[in-house]
Amino acid sequence: MIIVLLGPPGAGKGTQGELLAARLGIPKIATGDLFRAAVRDGTPLGIEAKKYMDSGDLVPDSVILGVLRDAMASTETARGAILDGAVRTVPQAESLAAVLKSIDRKVDAVLLFDANHAELIRRLSSRTTCDICQTPFKGLEPGTACPRNDGGRLIRRKDDEPEAIQNRLNVYEELTAPVVAWYQTHGVPVESIDAIGDVTDVTMRAAEALRHVPRAD
Ligand code: ADP
């Protein structure tokens, strides 16, 4: 099953994607995590991505196409994948559809996580993130050791600074929100999930929404 997660920054796609991936036994592919790891390792992909990420702009579609192609060709995704933040523009949705079509697969469903503006800003500006596993935490100061004991330290992501947050929300409205309509007009079920409330409640809502989706594999 191939599931695309959509929703503004701070809606909880990463957290929910992780939990859904564990439930369904398929991997989560989070392009933001891949890029941050590449930045940390100083790879050519990371050097290119960093130019855009810190200010909250999107990495060019041409870069994403290569990442999506590699991810979907990997044996890891043979049984499916949860794509978190991997589709942020209509051209990216088109590229992913073409990549999948070439291997006789398709996106089975889109989960659209929805939260109001004030809540998104509150979540993004109050979180810290592990510089190794990239898990976000609430209420822990930068510099704290990661509670997952992986040797990482919690940092404030550069794109979680106030100016970058506003830019990410604007970029979402302008470039990513139209992706929802693109999927709807291309016959892919889009399930809206209320992303406000307990993490486990939101996971239950998402799992319930997926029960109605016909599976291709
Ligand atoms: P968020 O979704 O909360 O903004 P992510 O950690 O998913 O955060 O992504 C961080 C950054 O990585 C984005 O702001 C963007 O610069 C880059 N990025 C990740 N995925 C994509 C994508 N599919 N297209 C363009 N840029 C991307």
mmCIF file of N, CA, C and O in Angstrom, residues 32-50 53-54 129-135 150-153 155:
data_model
loop_
_atom_site.group_PDB
_atom_site.id
_atom_site.type_symbol
_atom_site.label_atom_id
_atom_site.label_comp_id
_atom_site.label_asym_id
_atom_site.label_seq_id
_atom_site.Cartn_x
_atom_site.Cartn_y
_atom_site.Cartn_z
ATOM 1 N N GLY A 32 12.094 15.185 4.282
ATOM 2 C CA GLY A 32 12.744 16.162 5.166
ATOM 3 C C GLY A 32 13.836 15.491 5.995
ATOM 4 O O GLY A 32 14.947 16.018 6.122
ATOM 5 N N ASP A 33 13.544 14.308 6.552
ATOM 6 C CA ASP A 33 14.546 13.570 7.353
ATOM 7 C C ASP A 33 15.738 13.169 6.478
ATOM 8 O O ASP A 33 16.892 13.266 6.893
ATOM 9 N N LEU A 34 15.436 12.709 5.251
ATOM 10 C CA LEU A 34 16.523 12.306 4.340
ATOM 11 C C LEU A 34 17.435 13.489 4.046
ATOM 12 O O LEU A 34 18.664 13.363 4.072
ATOM 13 N N PHE A 35 16.821 14.650 3.806
ATOM 14 C CA PHE A 35 17.636 15.836 3.486
ATOM 15 C C PHE A 35 18.448 16.293 4.690
ATOM 16 O O PHE A 35 19.608 16.651 4.554
ATOM 17 N N ARG A 36 17.813 16.284 5.886
ATOM 18 C CA ARG A 36 18.569 16.722 7.070
ATOM 19 C C ARG A 36 19.750 15.783 7.339
ATOM 20 O O ARG A 36 20.836 16.225 7.698
ATOM 21 N N ALA A 37 19.552 14.474 7.119
ATOM 22 C CA ALA A 37 20.670 13.525 7.302
ATOM 23 C C ALA A 37 21.759 13.821 6.266
ATOM 24 O O ALA A 37 22.952 13.774 6.580
ATOM 25 N N ALA A 38 21.347 14.156 5.039
ATOM 26 C CA ALA A 38 22.326 14.461 3.987
ATOM 27 C C ALA A 38 23.090 15.747 4.307
ATOM 28 O O ALA A 38 24.290 15.844 4.061
ATOM 29 N N VAL A 39 22.388 16.733 4.899
ATOM 30 C CA VAL A 39 23.052 17.987 5.302
ATOM 31 C C VAL A 39 24.084 17.668 6.378
ATOM 32 O O VAL A 39 25.235 18.103 6.320
ATOM 33 N N ARG A 40 23.677 16.872 7.358
ATOM 34 C CA ARG A 40 24.580 16.526 8.463
ATOM 35 C C ARG A 40 25.826 15.804 7.937
ATOM 36 O O ARG A 40 26.933 16.057 8.383
ATOM 37 N N ASP A 41 25.625 14.907 6.938
ATOM 38 C CA ASP A 41 26.749 14.129 6.410
ATOM 39 C C ASP A 41 27.540 14.899 5.356
ATOM 40 O O ASP A 41 28.546 14.382 4.841
ATOM 41 N N GLY A 42 27.042 16.088 4.979
ATOM 42 C CA GLY A 42 27.762 16.912 4.000
ATOM 43 C C GLY A 42 27.816 16.303 2.606
ATOM 44 O O GLY A 42 28.758 16.549 1.851
ATOM 45 N N THR A 43 26.813 15.509 2.226
ATOM 46 C CA THR A 43 26.807 14.913 0.880
ATOM 47 C C THR A 43 26.391 15.985 -0.147
ATOM 48 O O THR A 43 25.827 17.023 0.224
ATOM 49 N N PRO A 44 26.632 15.741 -1.458
ATOM 50 C CA PRO A 44 26.213 16.714 -2.474
ATOM 51 C C PRO A 44 24.709 17.029 -2.381
ATOM 52 O O PRO A 44 24.302 18.180 -2.521
ATOM 53 N N LEU A 45 23.900 15.991 -2.105
ATOM 54 C CA LEU A 45 22.454 16.224 -1.959
ATOM 55 C C LEU A 45 22.180 17.178 -0.797
ATOM 56 O O LEU A 45 21.363 18.095 -0.900
ATOM 57 N N GLY A 46 22.907 16.975 0.301
ATOM 58 C CA GLY A 46 22.721 17.819 1.482
ATOM 59 C C GLY A 46 23.145 19.256 1.222
ATOM 60 O O GLY A 46 22.470 20.198 1.640
ATOM 61 N N ILE A 47 24.264 19.419 0.497
ATOM 62 C CA ILE A 47 24.768 20.776 0.215
ATOM 63 C C ILE A 47 23.745 21.519 -0.644
ATOM 64 O O ILE A 47 23.440 22.689 -0.414
ATOM 65 N N GLU A 48 23.146 20.812 -1.604
ATOM 66 C CA GLU A 48 22.127 21.423 -2.470
ATOM 67 C C GLU A 48 20.861 21.748 -1.646
ATOM 68 O O GLU A 48 20.337 22.860 -1.708
ATOM 69 N N ALA A 49 20.401 20.790 -0.847
ATOM 70 C CA ALA A 49 19.136 20.965 -0.114
ATOM 71 C C ALA A 49 19.228 22.087 0.918
ATOM 72 O O ALA A 49 18.263 22.840 1.121
ATOM 73 N N LYS A 50 20.379 22.229 1.558
ATOM 74 C CA LYS A 50 20.522 23.205 2.635
ATOM 75 C C LYS A 50 20.249 24.634 2.163
ATOM 76 O O LYS A 50 19.725 25.448 2.905
ATOM 77 N N MET A 53 16.397 24.729 2.553
ATOM 78 C CA MET A 53 15.681 24.260 3.746
ATOM 79 C C MET A 53 15.686 25.246 4.905
ATOM 80 O O MET A 53 14.666 25.407 5.570
ATOM 81 N N ASP A 54 16.832 25.873 5.172
ATOM 82 C CA ASP A 54 16.924 26.692 6.381
ATOM 83 C C ASP A 54 15.884 27.803 6.403
ATOM 84 O O ASP A 54 15.355 28.156 7.452
ATOM 85 N N THR A 129 14.193 19.124 18.327
ATOM 86 C CA THR A 129 14.286 17.928 17.488
ATOM 87 C C THR A 129 15.651 17.285 17.701
ATOM 88 O O THR A 129 16.661 17.988 17.788
ATOM 89 N N CYS A 130 15.682 15.964 17.768
ATOM 90 C CA CYS A 130 16.962 15.263 17.946
ATOM 91 C C CYS A 130 17.808 15.391 16.671
ATOM 92 O O CYS A 130 17.295 15.161 15.568
ATOM 93 N N ASP A 131 19.093 15.734 16.845
ATOM 94 C CA ASP A 131 19.932 15.905 15.649
ATOM 95 C C ASP A 131 20.369 14.561 15.058
ATOM 96 O O ASP A 131 20.970 14.518 13.998
ATOM 97 N N ILE A 132 20.043 13.458 15.719
ATOM 98 C CA ILE A 132 20.357 12.139 15.142
ATOM 99 C C ILE A 132 19.074 11.478 14.607
ATOM 100 O O ILE A 132 18.926 11.276 13.415
ATOM 101 N N CYS A 133 18.117 11.163 15.504
ATOM 102 C CA CYS A 133 16.938 10.413 15.029
ATOM 103 C C CYS A 133 15.847 11.334 14.488
ATOM 104 O O CYS A 133 14.894 10.856 13.885
ATOM 105 N N GLN A 134 15.983 12.656 14.730
ATOM 106 C CA GLN A 134 15.077 13.666 14.169
ATOM 107 C C GLN A 134 13.669 13.637 14.755
ATOM 108 O O GLN A 134 12.741 14.237 14.210
ATOM 109 N N THR A 135 13.525 12.922 15.865
ATOM 110 C CA THR A 135 12.227 12.911 16.530
ATOM 111 C C THR A 135 12.002 14.272 17.192
ATOM 112 O O THR A 135 12.893 14.793 17.843
ATOM 113 N N ASP A 150 20.012 7.879 21.863
ATOM 114 C CA ASP A 150 20.773 7.470 20.678
ATOM 115 C C ASP A 150 22.051 8.286 20.530
ATOM 116 O O ASP A 150 22.706 8.251 19.498
ATOM 117 N N GLY A 151 22.384 9.055 21.598
ATOM 118 C CA GLY A 151 23.604 9.859 21.547
ATOM 119 C C GLY A 151 23.365 11.230 20.940
ATOM 120 O O GLY A 151 24.278 12.048 20.875
ATOM 121 N N GLY A 152 22.125 11.484 20.481
ATOM 122 C CA GLY A 152 21.812 12.781 19.866
ATOM 123 C C GLY A 152 21.495 13.838 20.911
ATOM 124 O O GLY A 152 21.267 13.523 22.085
ATOM 125 N N ARG A 153 21.526 15.108 20.448
ATOM 126 C CA ARG A 153 21.154 16.263 21.294
ATOM 127 C C ARG A 153 19.956 16.935 20.653
ATOM 128 O O ARG A 153 19.823 16.949 19.429
ATOM 129 N N ILE A 155 17.939 19.980 19.279
ATOM 130 C CA ILE A 155 18.248 21.294 18.706
ATOM 131 C C ILE A 155 16.940 21.968 18.279
ATOM 132 O O ILE A 155 15.911 21.302 18.151
#
